[in-house]
PDB file of C-alpha atoms in Angstrom:
ATOM      1  CA  MET M  25      15.088 -10.686  -6.286  1.00  0.00           C
ATOM      2  CA  LYS M  26      13.990 -12.612  -2.865  1.00  0.00           C
ATOM      3  CA  ARG M  27      14.867  -9.016  -0.786  1.00  0.00           C
ATOM      4  CA  LYS M  28      13.037  -7.281  -2.762  1.00  0.00           C
ATOM      5  CA  LEU M  29       9.768  -9.085  -2.798  1.00  0.00           C
ATOM      6  CA  LYS M  30      10.082  -9.204   0.846  1.00  0.00           C
ATOM      7  CA  PHE M  31      11.040  -5.822   1.131  1.00  0.00           C
ATOM      8  CA  PHE M  32       7.087  -4.617  -0.994  1.00  0.00           C
ATOM      9  CA  THR M  33       5.754  -7.735   1.057  1.00  0.00           C
ATOM     10  CA  TYR M  34       6.009  -5.462   3.864  1.00  0.00           C
ATOM     11  CA  GLY M  35       5.698  -2.848   2.258  1.00  0.00           C
ATOM     12  CA  PHE M  36       2.672  -4.383   1.124  1.00  0.00           C
ATOM     13  CA  TYR M  37       1.585  -4.949   4.594  1.00  0.00           C
ATOM     14  CA  ILE M  38       2.422  -0.957   6.092  1.00  0.00           C
ATOM     15  CA  GLY M  39       0.068   0.279   3.123  1.00  0.00           C
ATOM     16  CA  THR M  40      -2.909  -1.942   4.254  1.00  0.00           C
ATOM     17  CA  ILE M  41      -2.172  -1.105   7.777  1.00  0.00           C
ATOM     18  CA  LEU M  42      -1.978   2.951   7.168  1.00  0.00           C
ATOM     19  CA  LEU M  43      -5.242   2.603   4.487  1.00  0.00           C
ATOM     20  CA  ALA M  44      -7.053   1.730   7.101  1.00  0.00           C
ATOM     21  CA  CYS M  45      -5.988   4.572  10.377  1.00  0.00           C
ATOM     22  CA  GLY M  46      -6.279   6.572   7.184  1.00  0.00           C
ATOM     23  CA  LEU M  47     -10.095   5.125   6.408  1.00  0.00           C
ATOM     24  CA  VAL M  48     -10.709   5.512  10.420  1.00  0.00           C
ATOM     25  CA  ALA M  49      -9.166   8.777  10.668  1.00  0.00           C
ATOM     26  CA  SER M  50     -10.959  10.071   7.750  1.00  0.00           C
ATOM     27  CA  MET M  51     -14.240   9.649   9.785  1.00  0.00           C
ATOM     28  CA  ILE M  52     -13.006  11.205  12.361  1.00  0.00           C
ATOM     29  CA  VAL M  53     -11.999  14.946  10.529  1.00  0.00           C
ATOM     30  CA  GLU M  54     -14.255  17.216   9.445  1.00  0.00           C
ATOM     31  CA  ASN M  55     -12.288  19.161   7.090  1.00  0.00           C
ATOM     32  CA  VAL M  56     -13.274  17.190   3.680  1.00  0.00           C
ATOM     33  CA  THR M  57     -10.036  17.854   2.240  1.00  0.00           C
ATOM     34  CA  MET M  58      -8.363  16.239   4.794  1.00  0.00           C
ATOM     35  CA  LYS M  59     -10.663  13.533   4.859  1.00  0.00           C
ATOM     36  CA  ILE M  60      -9.625  12.884   0.831  1.00  0.00           C
ATOM     37  CA  LEU M  61      -6.148  13.315   1.990  1.00  0.00           C
ATOM     38  CA  LEU M  62      -6.452  10.766   4.558  1.00  0.00           C
ATOM     39  CA  ILE M  63      -7.719   8.154   2.229  1.00  0.00           C
ATOM     40  CA  LEU M  64      -6.166   9.085  -0.991  1.00  0.00           C
ATOM     41  CA  ILE M  65      -2.262   9.450   0.821  1.00  0.00           C
ATOM     42  CA  PRO M  66      -2.207   5.520   1.883  1.00  0.00           C
ATOM     43  CA  LEU M  67      -4.289   4.290  -0.889  1.00  0.00           C
ATOM     44  CA  ALA M  68      -1.426   5.404  -3.727  1.00  0.00           C
ATOM     45  CA  ILE M  69       1.191   3.708  -0.967  1.00  0.00           C
ATOM     46  CA  TYR M  70      -1.362   0.358  -1.177  1.00  0.00           C
ATOM     47  CA  TRP M  71      -0.662   0.637  -4.843  1.00  0.00           C
ATOM     48  CA  PHE M  72       2.513   1.245  -5.197  1.00  0.00           C
ATOM     49  CA  PHE M  73       3.418  -1.982  -2.886  1.00  0.00           C
ATOM     50  CA  LEU M  74       0.625  -4.035  -4.645  1.00  0.00           C
ATOM     51  CA  ILE M  75       2.092  -3.572  -8.119  1.00  0.00           C
ATOM     52  CA  GLY M  76       5.142  -3.810  -6.962  1.00  0.00           C
ATOM     53  CA  LYS M  77       4.695  -7.274  -5.061  1.00  0.00           C
ATOM     54  CA  SER M  78       3.174  -8.466  -8.462  1.00  0.00           C
ATOM     55  CA  ILE M  79       5.372  -7.692 -10.817  1.00  0.00           C
ATOM     56  CA  ILE M  80       8.229  -9.424  -8.623  1.00  0.00           C
ATOM     57  CA  GLU M  81       6.315 -12.198  -8.033  1.00  0.00           C
ATOM     58  CA  ASP M  82       6.002 -12.649 -12.110  1.00  0.00           C
ATOM     59  CA  LYS M  83       9.710 -12.444 -12.448  1.00  0.00           C
ATOM     60  CA  ILE M  84       9.869 -15.234  -9.996  1.00  0.00           C
ATOM     61  CA  LYS M  85       7.273 -17.173 -11.749  1.00  0.00           C
ATOM     62  CA  ASN M  86       8.414 -16.352 -15.322  1.00  0.00           C
ATOM     63  CA  GLU M  87      12.581 -17.730 -13.831  1.00  0.00           C
ATOM     64  CA  LYS M  88      11.220 -20.992 -12.901  1.00  0.00           C
TER      65      LYS M  88
END
């Protein structure tokens, strides 16, 4: 269980970095479709790892 938590924690951090980079890149790009994709794809990755991390933390908390 700790390995999964470590995986989701690092994924959460990487998702946060990708989201920040996507926001900056979307300010530079002219195309509206690319702006939306540069925000939504990293946001989906961020939410995936955020939800997974919370579920695993709850399971660990309930075991104790």
